[in-house]
Amino acid sequence: MTVKQRTQVGIVGAGPAGLLLSHLLALGGVDSIVIEARSRAYCEARQRAGMLESTTVQLLRAVGLGRRLDAEGLEHDGIYLQFGGERHHVNFRELTGGRWVTIYAQTEIVKDLIRARTADRAALEFEVSETEVAGLDSDHPVLRYTDSAGQRHEVTCDAIAGCDGFHGICRPAIPRGGLRLVAERSYPYGWLGILAKAPPSTDEVIYCRHEDGFALHSMRTPEVGRLYLQVPADEDITRWPDDRIWDELQRRLGVPGWELQTGPILEKGITPMRSFVATPMQYRRMYLAGDAAHIVPPTGAKGLNLAVADVAALATALIRLLRDGNPALADAYSEHCLERVWRATHLAWWMTAMMHVVPGQDPFESALQLAQLRNLVTSRAAATMLAENYTGYAPLRYDPATRVVPTPLWPWVA
Ligand code: RFL
Ligand code: PHB
């Protein structure tokens, strides 16, 4: 027998987008259920993003999720850009009049969110299967799933949020003709990422263009480093024993007088690089958020930040729709988000193109990359453009108590 239930918002996916959306809706008095295919342990351990825009940090603090972030997050003034054997610091805080970035792992945000939702006795189900969305042409779409004990459920909703990542089921459920544009770009390289029990050899993140390919030195804590190497898109990870990874990182990241500290590698994996944007990010009462709607290559550190921005806007829009009966923000959701998404897509594309080198690359291409990098470290205007885009865009405004606060990006519905 199928158990029939009712909620206001059915959320598919307990990644950062789905969990934060549920948290924000609850603060605004809107009920939701979150269903997730994987186990809680898997979601809490999945290694991904680490770099938060200051606008993301401010939003998380404002909604009661700042305690551990403030205690354990590593606040950085800027980044290092390295090329041609030179390392330059770009100070975002100084260039933007106070904006910064914070290193705080996505795993920790997910843990904080799951803890907060569980303490709030939220409906949050892990290890569900056979998820389906139906009735998308009505005002009461339906979410169906089988729970971890094998019980089938049917939840009638006022809205569905597809927060189920790039490979989820919500975007493909949009009827033919419902998506106007699917813009895509794939790159001939990927990132081999490691998590290592090795204290970071840098105080702030290093982005390095090297003749043999990109390298990035990031971190998670003062004891754990997170480092990446550009490799071919179809690279076989077994070709990269730990010693080869450390040697290559030292070779690409090395500058005179600097040593890379090494240590046991805790995890390694290869991520393909692609860009993807689905338009519109909604179909009637189903709204897509985060990686379900768009993917960026990780070079600009935008993916998680875009997911947070989407759900701040979506929560505000759904609270206005479902609590106050006003559909204006919900109708404008996609248009509002896509402005930010395309700015971030451009930043990620531009940084990717400037920093990666492919074997046998045209010397014209190489000279252009170096000219752009030189411009960034010598022109205040160029560095400011990078700083503004990297640290975040307009503040993410979410305030359920005072009804709705449109951000400056919503002029047509203010
Ligand atoms: P997620 O995190 O993929 O979560 C989607 C969830 O949906 C579940 N799901 C389903 N659940 C139920 N039924 C179904 N049928 C389902 N199908 C799927 C999945 O199991 C999953 O739990 O998407 P979300 O929430 O939109 O969050 C997006 C971010 O995870 C992603 O954009 C970032 O991690 C991207 N990213 C980075 N972003 C940043 O802002 N800064 C960074 O520094 C950064 N570095 C990175 C990154 C991504 C990387 N990888 C591995 C892709 C570095 C890397 C290497
Ligand atoms: C990370 O810390 O994992 C990280 C940092 C910056 C990026 C991508 C990933 O651009």
mmCIF file of N, CA, C and O and ligand atoms in Angstrom, residues 12-18 35-38 43 46-51 106 128 131 163-169 191 226 228 271 289-292 298 301-307, ligand 1:
data_model
loop_
_atom_site.group_PDB
_atom_site.id
_atom_site.type_symbol
_atom_site.label_atom_id
_atom_site.label_comp_id
_atom_site.label_asym_id
_atom_site.label_seq_id
_atom_site.Cartn_x
_atom_site.Cartn_y
_atom_site.Cartn_z
ATOM 1 N N VAL A 12 13.681 17.340 -3.627
ATOM 2 C CA VAL A 12 14.438 16.144 -4.026
ATOM 3 C C VAL A 12 15.926 16.474 -3.912
ATOM 4 O O VAL A 12 16.418 17.367 -4.611
ATOM 5 N N GLY A 13 16.632 15.743 -3.030
ATOM 6 C CA GLY A 13 18.081 15.934 -2.908
ATOM 7 C C GLY A 13 18.465 16.589 -1.593
ATOM 8 O O GLY A 13 17.956 17.668 -1.254
ATOM 9 N N ALA A 14 19.354 15.940 -0.837
ATOM 10 C CA ALA A 14 19.858 16.513 0.414
ATOM 11 C C ALA A 14 21.325 16.899 0.268
ATOM 12 O O ALA A 14 22.167 16.581 1.096
ATOM 13 N N GLY A 15 21.625 17.597 -0.820
ATOM 14 C CA GLY A 15 22.916 18.274 -0.942
ATOM 15 C C GLY A 15 22.743 19.638 -0.282
ATOM 16 O O GLY A 15 21.715 19.908 0.355
ATOM 17 N N PRO A 16 23.742 20.515 -0.449
ATOM 18 C CA PRO A 16 23.608 21.836 0.173
ATOM 19 C C PRO A 16 22.341 22.575 -0.287
ATOM 20 O O PRO A 16 21.687 23.229 0.521
ATOM 21 N N ALA A 17 21.956 22.456 -1.558
ATOM 22 C CA ALA A 17 20.796 23.217 -2.051
ATOM 23 C C ALA A 17 19.513 22.749 -1.365
ATOM 24 O O ALA A 17 18.773 23.562 -0.803
ATOM 25 N N GLY A 18 19.242 21.447 -1.371
ATOM 26 C CA GLY A 18 17.992 20.947 -0.810
ATOM 27 C C GLY A 18 17.898 21.171 0.692
ATOM 28 O O GLY A 18 16.852 21.568 1.219
ATOM 29 N N ILE A 35 13.873 14.426 0.403
ATOM 30 C CA ILE A 35 14.187 13.006 0.198
ATOM 31 C C ILE A 35 15.527 12.886 -0.523
ATOM 32 O O ILE A 35 15.846 13.678 -1.408
ATOM 33 N N GLU A 36 16.299 11.893 -0.115
ATOM 34 C CA GLU A 36 17.681 11.760 -0.605
ATOM 35 C C GLU A 36 17.978 10.290 -0.916
ATOM 36 O O GLU A 36 17.683 9.407 -0.119
ATOM 37 N N ALA A 37 18.599 10.068 -2.075
ATOM 38 C CA ALA A 37 18.889 8.708 -2.513
ATOM 39 C C ALA A 37 19.999 8.042 -1.678
ATOM 40 O O ALA A 37 19.976 6.840 -1.442
ATOM 41 N N ARG A 38 20.967 8.838 -1.242
ATOM 42 C CA ARG A 38 22.132 8.267 -0.551
ATOM 43 C C ARG A 38 21.923 8.231 0.957
ATOM 44 O O ARG A 38 20.981 8.807 1.472
ATOM 45 N N CYS A 43 26.409 11.415 2.303
ATOM 46 C CA CYS A 43 26.235 12.855 2.023
ATOM 47 C C CYS A 43 27.209 13.691 2.850
ATOM 48 O O CYS A 43 27.717 14.709 2.391
ATOM 49 N N ARG A 46 31.039 13.260 1.308
ATOM 50 C CA ARG A 46 31.338 13.462 -0.121
ATOM 51 C C ARG A 46 32.201 14.710 -0.307
ATOM 52 O O ARG A 46 31.765 15.828 -0.070
ATOM 53 N N GLN A 47 33.458 14.505 -0.726
ATOM 54 C CA GLN A 47 34.420 15.615 -0.860
ATOM 55 C C GLN A 47 34.107 16.446 -2.073
ATOM 56 O O GLN A 47 34.110 15.955 -3.196
ATOM 57 N N ARG A 48 33.866 17.721 -1.850
ATOM 58 C CA ARG A 48 33.603 18.613 -2.986
ATOM 59 C C ARG A 48 34.169 19.998 -2.716
ATOM 60 O O ARG A 48 35.330 20.137 -2.466
ATOM 61 N N ALA A 49 33.298 20.982 -2.727
ATOM 62 C CA ALA A 49 33.746 22.370 -2.672
ATOM 63 C C ALA A 49 34.352 22.750 -1.330
ATOM 64 O O ALA A 49 34.157 22.065 -0.332
ATOM 65 N N GLY A 50 35.051 23.892 -1.351
ATOM 66 C CA GLY A 50 35.609 24.376 -0.098
ATOM 67 C C GLY A 50 35.647 25.882 0.025
ATOM 68 O O GLY A 50 35.886 26.407 1.106
ATOM 69 N N MET A 51 35.407 26.578 -1.066
ATOM 70 C CA MET A 51 35.639 28.026 -1.056
ATOM 71 C C MET A 51 34.301 28.767 -1.048
ATOM 72 O O MET A 51 33.513 28.619 -1.978
ATOM 73 N N GLN A 106 32.414 21.833 2.048
ATOM 74 C CA GLN A 106 31.008 21.501 1.789
ATOM 75 C C GLN A 106 30.524 20.384 2.725
ATOM 76 O O GLN A 106 29.379 20.391 3.167
ATOM 77 N N VAL A 128 16.302 6.791 -0.037
ATOM 78 C CA VAL A 128 15.050 6.515 -0.746
ATOM 79 C C VAL A 128 15.395 6.004 -2.153
ATOM 80 O O VAL A 128 16.518 6.176 -2.632
ATOM 81 N N THR A 131 12.443 7.405 -6.991
ATOM 82 C CA THR A 131 11.855 8.748 -6.882
ATOM 83 C C THR A 131 11.212 9.134 -8.211
ATOM 84 O O THR A 131 11.802 8.922 -9.273
ATOM 85 N N CYS A 163 16.444 19.691 -6.358
ATOM 86 C CA CYS A 163 17.784 20.026 -5.839
ATOM 87 C C CYS A 163 18.624 18.757 -5.925
ATOM 88 O O CYS A 163 19.402 18.449 -5.031
ATOM 89 N N ASP A 164 18.415 17.990 -7.001
ATOM 90 C CA ASP A 164 18.966 16.644 -7.079
ATOM 91 C C ASP A 164 20.193 16.544 -7.971
ATOM 92 O O ASP A 164 20.513 15.469 -8.481
ATOM 93 N N GLY A 165 20.902 17.672 -8.129
ATOM 94 C CA GLY A 165 22.199 17.625 -8.800
ATOM 95 C C GLY A 165 22.087 17.381 -10.297
ATOM 96 O O GLY A 165 21.007 17.226 -10.860
ATOM 97 N N PHE A 166 23.247 17.310 -10.945
ATOM 98 C CA PHE A 166 23.292 17.224 -12.405
ATOM 99 C C PHE A 166 22.653 15.942 -12.934
ATOM 100 O O PHE A 166 22.037 15.931 -13.989
ATOM 101 N N HIS A 167 22.804 14.826 -12.181
ATOM 102 C CA HIS A 167 22.295 13.534 -12.664
ATOM 103 C C HIS A 167 20.932 13.179 -12.078
ATOM 104 O O HIS A 167 20.528 12.021 -12.125
ATOM 105 N N GLY A 168 20.230 14.164 -11.532
ATOM 106 C CA GLY A 168 18.949 13.896 -10.877
ATOM 107 C C GLY A 168 17.818 13.607 -11.845
ATOM 108 O O GLY A 168 18.005 13.540 -13.068
ATOM 109 N N ILE A 169 16.613 13.440 -11.277
ATOM 110 C CA ILE A 169 15.451 13.062 -12.093
ATOM 111 C C ILE A 169 14.527 14.242 -12.409
ATOM 112 O O ILE A 169 13.640 14.123 -13.241
ATOM 113 N N TRP A 191 40.205 17.534 -13.367
ATOM 114 C CA TRP A 191 41.066 17.806 -12.217
ATOM 115 C C TRP A 191 41.220 16.524 -11.414
ATOM 116 O O TRP A 191 40.220 15.899 -11.045
ATOM 117 N N ARG A 226 44.132 20.341 0.413
ATOM 118 C CA ARG A 226 43.301 19.894 -0.715
ATOM 119 C C ARG A 226 44.000 20.450 -1.949
ATOM 120 O O ARG A 226 44.134 21.684 -2.089
ATOM 121 N N TYR A 228 44.920 20.068 -6.359
ATOM 122 C CA TYR A 228 44.408 19.579 -7.633
ATOM 123 C C TYR A 228 45.477 19.730 -8.722
ATOM 124 O O TYR A 228 46.277 20.674 -8.704
ATOM 125 N N THR A 271 37.767 14.653 -11.511
ATOM 126 C CA THR A 271 36.488 15.311 -11.825
ATOM 127 C C THR A 271 36.555 15.858 -13.244
ATOM 128 O O THR A 271 37.468 16.628 -13.554
ATOM 129 N N ALA A 289 17.196 24.003 -8.657
ATOM 130 C CA ALA A 289 18.185 24.834 -7.950
ATOM 131 C C ALA A 289 19.509 24.096 -7.874
ATOM 132 O O ALA A 289 19.555 22.876 -7.784
ATOM 133 N N GLY A 290 20.606 24.857 -7.879
ATOM 134 C CA GLY A 290 21.942 24.285 -7.760
ATOM 135 C C GLY A 290 22.336 23.498 -8.996
ATOM 136 O O GLY A 290 21.926 23.819 -10.124
ATOM 137 N N ASP A 291 23.122 22.422 -8.769
ATOM 138 C CA ASP A 291 23.676 21.655 -9.891
ATOM 139 C C ASP A 291 22.594 21.008 -10.771
ATOM 140 O O ASP A 291 22.883 20.614 -11.902
ATOM 141 N N ALA A 292 21.367 20.889 -10.298
ATOM 142 C CA ALA A 292 20.284 20.360 -11.134
ATOM 143 C C ALA A 292 20.010 21.294 -12.311
ATOM 144 O O ALA A 292 19.562 20.860 -13.369
ATOM 145 N N PRO A 298 35.184 23.982 -11.859
ATOM 146 C CA PRO A 298 35.468 24.468 -10.501
ATOM 147 C C PRO A 298 36.478 25.611 -10.420
ATOM 148 O O PRO A 298 36.750 26.111 -9.329
ATOM 149 N N ALA A 301 35.411 28.501 -8.393
ATOM 150 C CA ALA A 301 34.835 28.122 -7.085
ATOM 151 C C ALA A 301 33.395 28.619 -6.930
ATOM 152 O O ALA A 301 33.014 29.162 -5.894
ATOM 153 N N LYS A 302 32.602 28.462 -7.960
ATOM 154 C CA LYS A 302 31.260 29.048 -7.942
ATOM 155 C C LYS A 302 30.116 28.074 -7.667
ATOM 156 O O LYS A 302 29.014 28.515 -7.306
ATOM 157 N N GLY A 303 30.308 26.762 -7.874
ATOM 158 C CA GLY A 303 29.173 25.831 -7.866
ATOM 159 C C GLY A 303 28.344 25.876 -6.591
ATOM 160 O O GLY A 303 27.119 26.069 -6.628
ATOM 161 N N LEU A 304 28.986 25.721 -5.463
ATOM 162 C CA LEU A 304 28.262 25.716 -4.186
ATOM 163 C C LEU A 304 27.658 27.092 -3.911
ATOM 164 O O LEU A 304 26.537 27.207 -3.417
ATOM 165 N N ASN A 305 28.414 28.117 -4.237
ATOM 166 C CA ASN A 305 27.924 29.475 -3.991
ATOM 167 C C ASN A 305 26.678 29.774 -4.825
ATOM 168 O O ASN A 305 25.756 30.438 -4.358
ATOM 169 N N LEU A 306 26.639 29.280 -6.057
ATOM 170 C CA LEU A 306 25.440 29.477 -6.887
ATOM 171 C C LEU A 306 24.258 28.699 -6.307
ATOM 172 O O LEU A 306 23.122 29.178 -6.325
ATOM 173 N N ALA A 307 24.524 27.491 -5.807
ATOM 174 C CA ALA A 307 23.446 26.691 -5.213
ATOM 175 C C ALA A 307 22.833 27.444 -4.031
ATOM 176 O O ALA A 307 21.607 27.506 -3.877
HETATM 177 P P1 RFL B 1 24.595 18.016 -5.014
HETATM 178 O O1 RFL B 1 25.583 18.343 -3.932
HETATM 179 O O2 RFL B 1 25.026 17.209 -6.159
HETATM 180 O O3 RFL B 1 23.353 17.312 -4.291
HETATM 181 C C1 RFL B 1 22.311 16.681 -5.016
HETATM 182 C C2 RFL B 1 21.739 15.573 -4.143
HETATM 183 O O4 RFL B 1 20.627 14.965 -4.797
HETATM 184 C C3 RFL B 1 20.681 13.563 -4.585
HETATM 185 N N1 RFL B 1 19.866 12.879 -5.610
HETATM 186 C C4 RFL B 1 18.670 12.302 -5.362
HETATM 187 N N2 RFL B 1 17.949 12.163 -4.241
HETATM 188 C C5 RFL B 1 16.750 11.502 -4.314
HETATM 189 N N3 RFL B 1 16.263 10.946 -5.465
HETATM 190 C C6 RFL B 1 16.965 11.060 -6.613
HETATM 191 N N4 RFL B 1 16.498 10.534 -7.745
HETATM 192 C C7 RFL B 1 18.222 11.757 -6.609
HETATM 193 N N5 RFL B 1 19.156 12.048 -7.546
HETATM 194 C C8 RFL B 1 20.138 12.731 -6.934
HETATM 195 C C9 RFL B 1 22.177 13.256 -4.662
HETATM 196 O O5 RFL B 1 22.501 12.006 -4.043
HETATM 197 C C10 RFL B 1 22.755 14.453 -3.924
HETATM 198 O O6 RFL B 1 22.890 14.209 -2.522
HETATM 199 O O7 RFL B 1 23.952 19.354 -5.622
HETATM 200 P P2 RFL B 1 23.655 20.781 -4.948
HETATM 201 O O8 RFL B 1 22.972 20.622 -3.622
HETATM 202 O O9 RFL B 1 23.055 21.585 -6.018
HETATM 203 O O10 RFL B 1 25.099 21.390 -4.588
HETATM 204 C C11 RFL B 1 26.005 21.763 -5.592
HETATM 205 C C12 RFL B 1 27.461 21.558 -5.131
HETATM 206 O O11 RFL B 1 27.595 20.250 -4.610
HETATM 207 C C13 RFL B 1 28.476 21.781 -6.257
HETATM 208 O O12 RFL B 1 28.079 22.859 -7.081
HETATM 209 C C14 RFL B 1 29.892 22.119 -5.721
HETATM 210 O O13 RFL B 1 30.415 21.059 -4.985
HETATM 211 C C15 RFL B 1 30.821 22.482 -6.882
HETATM 212 N N6 RFL B 1 32.208 22.709 -6.474
HETATM 213 C C16 RFL B 1 32.610 23.898 -5.876
HETATM 214 N N7 RFL B 1 31.705 24.880 -5.634
HETATM 215 C C17 RFL B 1 32.074 26.012 -4.958
HETATM 216 O O14 RFL B 1 31.209 26.896 -4.756
HETATM 217 N N8 RFL B 1 33.366 26.209 -4.497
HETATM 218 C C18 RFL B 1 34.333 25.271 -4.695
HETATM 219 O O15 RFL B 1 35.436 25.446 -4.203
HETATM 220 C C19 RFL B 1 33.987 24.080 -5.453
HETATM 221 N N9 RFL B 1 34.901 23.133 -5.669
HETATM 222 C C20 RFL B 1 33.155 21.705 -6.665
HETATM 223 C C21 RFL B 1 34.508 21.946 -6.264
HETATM 224 C C22 RFL B 1 32.801 20.478 -7.223
HETATM 225 C C23 RFL B 1 33.749 19.502 -7.398
HETATM 226 N N10 RFL B 1 33.296 18.256 -7.909
HETATM 227 C C24 RFL B 1 33.666 17.019 -7.377
HETATM 228 C C25 RFL B 1 32.202 18.240 -8.864
HETATM 229 C C26 RFL B 1 35.475 20.997 -6.441
HETATM 230 C C27 RFL B 1 35.109 19.774 -7.022
HETATM 231 C C28 RFL B 1 36.218 18.782 -7.222
#
